[in-house]
Short mmCIF file of C-alpha atoms in Angstrom, two decimals:
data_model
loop_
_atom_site.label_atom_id
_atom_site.label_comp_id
_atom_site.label_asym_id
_atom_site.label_seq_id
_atom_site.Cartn_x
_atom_site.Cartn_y
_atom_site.Cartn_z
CA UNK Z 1052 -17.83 -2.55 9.19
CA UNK Z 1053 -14.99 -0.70 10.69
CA UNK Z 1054 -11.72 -0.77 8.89
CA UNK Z 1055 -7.81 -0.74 9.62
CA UNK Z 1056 -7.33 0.63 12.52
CA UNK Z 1057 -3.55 2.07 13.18
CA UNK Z 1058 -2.47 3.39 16.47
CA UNK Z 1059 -1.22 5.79 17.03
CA UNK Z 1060 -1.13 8.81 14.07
CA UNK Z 1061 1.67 9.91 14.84
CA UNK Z 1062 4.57 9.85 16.66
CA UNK Z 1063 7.78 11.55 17.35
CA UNK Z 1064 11.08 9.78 18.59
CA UNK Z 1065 14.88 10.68 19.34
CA UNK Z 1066 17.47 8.37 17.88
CA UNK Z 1067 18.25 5.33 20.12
CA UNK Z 1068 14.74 5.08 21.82
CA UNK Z 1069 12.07 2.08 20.21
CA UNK Z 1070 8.78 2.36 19.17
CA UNK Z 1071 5.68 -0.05 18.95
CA UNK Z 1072 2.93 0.46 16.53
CA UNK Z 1073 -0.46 -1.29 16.70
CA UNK Z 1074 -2.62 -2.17 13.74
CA UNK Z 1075 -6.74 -3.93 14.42
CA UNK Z 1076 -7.01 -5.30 11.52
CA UNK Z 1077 -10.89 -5.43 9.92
CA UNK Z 1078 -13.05 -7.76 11.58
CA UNK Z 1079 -12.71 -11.22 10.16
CA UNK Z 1080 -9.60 -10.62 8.75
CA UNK Z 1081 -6.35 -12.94 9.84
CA UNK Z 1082 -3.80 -11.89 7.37
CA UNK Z 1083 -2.13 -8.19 8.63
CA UNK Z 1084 0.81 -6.97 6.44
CA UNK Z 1085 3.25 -3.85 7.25
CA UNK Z 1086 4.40 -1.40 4.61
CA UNK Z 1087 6.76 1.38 5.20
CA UNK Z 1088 6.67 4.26 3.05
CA UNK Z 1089 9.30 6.98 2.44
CA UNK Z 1090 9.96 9.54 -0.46
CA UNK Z 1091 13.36 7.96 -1.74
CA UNK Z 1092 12.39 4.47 -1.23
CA UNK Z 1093 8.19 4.68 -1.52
CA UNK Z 1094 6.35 1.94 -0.42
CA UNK Z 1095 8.01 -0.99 0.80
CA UNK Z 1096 6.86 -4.24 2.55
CA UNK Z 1097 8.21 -4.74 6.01
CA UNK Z 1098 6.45 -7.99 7.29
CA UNK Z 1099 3.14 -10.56 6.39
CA UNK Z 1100 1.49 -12.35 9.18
CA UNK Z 1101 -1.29 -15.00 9.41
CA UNK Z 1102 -2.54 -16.80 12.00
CA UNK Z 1103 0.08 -15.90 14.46
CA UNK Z 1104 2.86 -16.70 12.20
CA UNK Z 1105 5.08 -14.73 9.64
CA UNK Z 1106 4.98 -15.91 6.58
CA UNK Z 1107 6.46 -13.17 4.69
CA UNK Z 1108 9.70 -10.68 5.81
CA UNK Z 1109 11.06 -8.15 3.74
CA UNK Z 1110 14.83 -6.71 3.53
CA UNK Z 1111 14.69 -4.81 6.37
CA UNK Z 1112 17.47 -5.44 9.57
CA UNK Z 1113 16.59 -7.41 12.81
CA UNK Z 1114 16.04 -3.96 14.26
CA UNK Z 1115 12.10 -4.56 12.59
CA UNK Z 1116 10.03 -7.01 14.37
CA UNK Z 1117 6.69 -7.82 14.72
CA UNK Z 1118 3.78 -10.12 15.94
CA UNK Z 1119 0.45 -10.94 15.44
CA UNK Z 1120 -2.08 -11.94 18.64
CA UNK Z 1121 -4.55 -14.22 18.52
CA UNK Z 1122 -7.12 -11.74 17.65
CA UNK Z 1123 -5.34 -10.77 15.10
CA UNK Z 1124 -4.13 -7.74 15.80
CA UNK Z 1125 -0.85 -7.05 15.14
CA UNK Z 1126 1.98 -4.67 16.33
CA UNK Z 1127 5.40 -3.69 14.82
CA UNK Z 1128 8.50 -2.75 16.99
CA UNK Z 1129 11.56 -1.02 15.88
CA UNK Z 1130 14.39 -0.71 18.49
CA UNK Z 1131 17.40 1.57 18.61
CA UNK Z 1132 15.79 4.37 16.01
CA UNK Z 1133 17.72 5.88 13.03
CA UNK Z 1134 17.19 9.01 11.42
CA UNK Z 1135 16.53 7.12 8.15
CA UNK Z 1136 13.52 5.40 9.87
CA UNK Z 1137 11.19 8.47 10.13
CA UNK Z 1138 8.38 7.59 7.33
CA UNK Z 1139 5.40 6.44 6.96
CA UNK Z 1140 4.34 2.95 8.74
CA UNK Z 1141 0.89 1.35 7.11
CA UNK Z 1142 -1.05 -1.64 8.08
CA UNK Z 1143 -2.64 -3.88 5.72
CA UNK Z 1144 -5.90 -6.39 6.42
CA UNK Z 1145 -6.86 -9.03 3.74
CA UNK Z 1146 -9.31 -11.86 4.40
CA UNK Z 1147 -7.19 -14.56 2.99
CA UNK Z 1148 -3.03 -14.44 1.88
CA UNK Z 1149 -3.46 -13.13 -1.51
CA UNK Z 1150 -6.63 -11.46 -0.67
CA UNK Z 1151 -7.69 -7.74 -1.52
CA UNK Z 1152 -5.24 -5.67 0.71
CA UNK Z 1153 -7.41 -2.83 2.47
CA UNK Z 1154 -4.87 -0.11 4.55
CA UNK Z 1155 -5.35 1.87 7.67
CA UNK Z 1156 -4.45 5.26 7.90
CA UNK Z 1157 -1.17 4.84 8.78
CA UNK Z 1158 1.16 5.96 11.74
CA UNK Z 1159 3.44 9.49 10.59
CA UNK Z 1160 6.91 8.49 12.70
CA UNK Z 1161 9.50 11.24 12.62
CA UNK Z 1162 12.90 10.68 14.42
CA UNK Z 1163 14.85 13.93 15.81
CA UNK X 1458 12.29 -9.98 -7.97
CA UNK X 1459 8.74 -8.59 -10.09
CA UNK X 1460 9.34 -4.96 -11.15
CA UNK X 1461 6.34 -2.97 -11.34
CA UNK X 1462 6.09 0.56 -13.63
CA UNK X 1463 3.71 3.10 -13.87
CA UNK X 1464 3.50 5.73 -16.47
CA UNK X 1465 3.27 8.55 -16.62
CA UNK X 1466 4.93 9.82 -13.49
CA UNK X 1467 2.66 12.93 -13.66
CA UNK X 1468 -0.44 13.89 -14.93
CA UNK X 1469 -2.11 17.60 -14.87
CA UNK X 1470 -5.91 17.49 -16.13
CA UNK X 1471 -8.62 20.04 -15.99
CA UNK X 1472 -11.38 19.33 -14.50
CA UNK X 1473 -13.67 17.12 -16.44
CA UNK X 1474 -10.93 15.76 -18.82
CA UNK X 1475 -10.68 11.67 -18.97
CA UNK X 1476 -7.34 9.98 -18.64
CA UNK X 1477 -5.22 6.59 -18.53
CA UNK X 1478 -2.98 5.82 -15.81
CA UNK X 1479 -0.75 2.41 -17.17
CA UNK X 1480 0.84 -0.57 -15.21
CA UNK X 1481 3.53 -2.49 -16.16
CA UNK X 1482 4.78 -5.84 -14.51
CA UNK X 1483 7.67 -7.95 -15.39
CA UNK X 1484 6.14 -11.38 -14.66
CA UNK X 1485 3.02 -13.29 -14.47
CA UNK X 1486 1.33 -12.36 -12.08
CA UNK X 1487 -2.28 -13.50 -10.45
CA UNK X 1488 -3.61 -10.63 -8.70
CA UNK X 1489 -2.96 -6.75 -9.07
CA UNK X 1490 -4.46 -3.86 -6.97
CA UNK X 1491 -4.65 0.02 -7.57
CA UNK X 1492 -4.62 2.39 -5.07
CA UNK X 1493 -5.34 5.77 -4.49
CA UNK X 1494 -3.60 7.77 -1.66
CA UNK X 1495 -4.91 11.02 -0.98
CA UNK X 1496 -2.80 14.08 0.11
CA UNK X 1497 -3.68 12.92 4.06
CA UNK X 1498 -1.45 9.72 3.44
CA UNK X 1499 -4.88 7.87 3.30
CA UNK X 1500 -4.53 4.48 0.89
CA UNK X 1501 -7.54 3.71 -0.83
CA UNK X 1502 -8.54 0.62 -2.19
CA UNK X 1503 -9.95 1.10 -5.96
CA UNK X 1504 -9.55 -2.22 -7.33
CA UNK X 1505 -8.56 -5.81 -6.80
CA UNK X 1506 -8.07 -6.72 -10.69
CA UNK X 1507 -6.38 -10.36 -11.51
CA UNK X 1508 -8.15 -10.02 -14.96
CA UNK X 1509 -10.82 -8.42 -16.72
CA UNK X 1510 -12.44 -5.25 -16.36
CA UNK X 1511 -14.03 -3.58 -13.34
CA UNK X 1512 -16.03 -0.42 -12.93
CA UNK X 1513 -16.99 1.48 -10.02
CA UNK X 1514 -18.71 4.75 -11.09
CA UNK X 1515 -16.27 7.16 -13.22
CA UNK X 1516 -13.60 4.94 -12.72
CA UNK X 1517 -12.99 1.39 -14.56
CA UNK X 1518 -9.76 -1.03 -14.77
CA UNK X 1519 -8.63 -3.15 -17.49
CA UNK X 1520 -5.53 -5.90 -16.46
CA UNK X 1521 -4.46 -7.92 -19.48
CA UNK X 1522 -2.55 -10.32 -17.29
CA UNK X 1523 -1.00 -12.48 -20.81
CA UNK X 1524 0.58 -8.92 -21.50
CA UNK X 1525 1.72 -7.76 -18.52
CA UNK X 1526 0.01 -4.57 -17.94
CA UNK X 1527 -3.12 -2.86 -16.23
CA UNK X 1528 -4.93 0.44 -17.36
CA UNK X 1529 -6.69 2.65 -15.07
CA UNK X 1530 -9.15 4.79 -16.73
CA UNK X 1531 -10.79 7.69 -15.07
CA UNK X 1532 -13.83 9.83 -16.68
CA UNK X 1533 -15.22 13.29 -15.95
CA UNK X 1534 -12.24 13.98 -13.38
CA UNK X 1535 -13.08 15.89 -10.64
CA UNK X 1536 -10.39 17.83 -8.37
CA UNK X 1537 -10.98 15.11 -5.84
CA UNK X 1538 -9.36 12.80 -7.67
CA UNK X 1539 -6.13 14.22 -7.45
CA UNK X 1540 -3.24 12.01 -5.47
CA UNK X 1541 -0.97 9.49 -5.93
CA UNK X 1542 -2.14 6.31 -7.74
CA UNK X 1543 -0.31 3.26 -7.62
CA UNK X 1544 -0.44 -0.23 -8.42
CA UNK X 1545 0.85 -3.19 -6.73
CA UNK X 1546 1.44 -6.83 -7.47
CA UNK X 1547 2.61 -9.82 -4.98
CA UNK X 1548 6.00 -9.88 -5.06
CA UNK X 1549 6.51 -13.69 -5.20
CA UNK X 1550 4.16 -16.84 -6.58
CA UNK X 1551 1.28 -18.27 -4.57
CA UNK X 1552 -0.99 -16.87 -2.21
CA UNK X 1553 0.50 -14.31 -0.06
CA UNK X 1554 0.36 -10.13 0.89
CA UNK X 1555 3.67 -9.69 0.33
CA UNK X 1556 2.83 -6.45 -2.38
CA UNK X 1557 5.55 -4.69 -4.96
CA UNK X 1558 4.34 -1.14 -5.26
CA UNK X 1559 5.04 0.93 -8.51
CA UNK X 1560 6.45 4.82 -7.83
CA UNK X 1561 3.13 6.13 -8.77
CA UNK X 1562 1.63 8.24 -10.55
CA UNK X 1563 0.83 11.63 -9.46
CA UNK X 1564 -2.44 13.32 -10.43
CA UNK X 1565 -3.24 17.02 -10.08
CA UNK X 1566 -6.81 17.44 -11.20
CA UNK X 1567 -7.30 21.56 -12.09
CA UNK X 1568 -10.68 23.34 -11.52
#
């Protein structure tokens, strides 16, 4: 069975531009959650979605979005790019809300 | 919200040595994961642990959920075990993803 996938690895951004990440969840899984993870902060939920819906949102501004397809794949967009947003940006599959969280291998963003 | 701590923040061992990696959570709680991230940034799954103990080969987990804590034990280490482990918790009550990491705990495993 193929696990998390998280496209791409990594990526490199100037300040101002946007970014969408991409996360394929494991097959048969419906619930995707996002994580960022920096070395101040560490690891940090950004979003939960099931079904097509959010259910969960962490503290994070509006400049963090996201949304899950029908297949349940699931992308995450940040707009207008900060220094402070380079980090770390993993994907989470679970079977069910609540479920065992399995993570992809995560996408390496650095802002210049 | 839950606050999640993990002690100690480091841990040096020579290879072969056993050791305890320990989980503390502020509130109930009724599911708890470990993790293992590898110096690639890879996040591995090790255990899914509401209660009880769990094995998987040299390593086993103990949560004692009426307490508040978890124990990670790990035998025979070997110098791929070395990382960052953490432990996470759901952040709020009922079923949901929504995970509160610890900082971690780093392990450097010697030959």
């Amino acid at each position: 069975k193929a696990g998390v996938t998280q496209t791409p690895r990594y990526l490199i951004k100037t300040r101002g531009q946007q970014v969408t990440l991409s996360c394929s969840p494991i097959s048969g899984h419906r619930s995707v959650s996002w994580y960022q993870q920096t070395p101040g902060q560490g690891l940090q939920f950004l979003f939960e979605y099931f079904s097509e819906t959010q259910r969960n949102k962490g503290n994070f501004p509006g400049r963090f979005s996201g949304r899950q397809f029908s297949n349940s794949r699931s992308e995450m967009n940040v707009s207008t790019l900060e220094l402070g947003d380079s980090a770390l940006y993993l994907c989470a599959s679970s079977g069910s809300p609540g479920g065992a969280q399995h993570f992809g291998d995560g996408t390496r963003l650095s802002i210049l | 919200g839950i606050q999640v701590e993990q002690s100690p923040p480091d841990l040096i061992l020579q290879e072969g040595a056993n050791s305890t990696l320990r989980c503390n959570f502020s509130d109930s709680v009724n599911n708890l994961q470990w993790f293992h991230q590898n110096p690639w940034g890879q996040l591995i799954n090790l255990f899914y642990i509401p209660s009880g103990t769990k094995q998987n080969g040299r390593l086993s987990a103990t949560t004692v959920a009426t307490e508040r804590y978890s124990l990670l034990y790990i035998s025979s280490s070997q110098t791929t075990d070395s990382g960052v482990y953490f432990c996470a918790v759901p952040s709020t009550t009922g079923a949901n993803s929504k995970l509160t990491f610890g900082k971690g705990i780093t392990l450097s495993v010697r030959p």
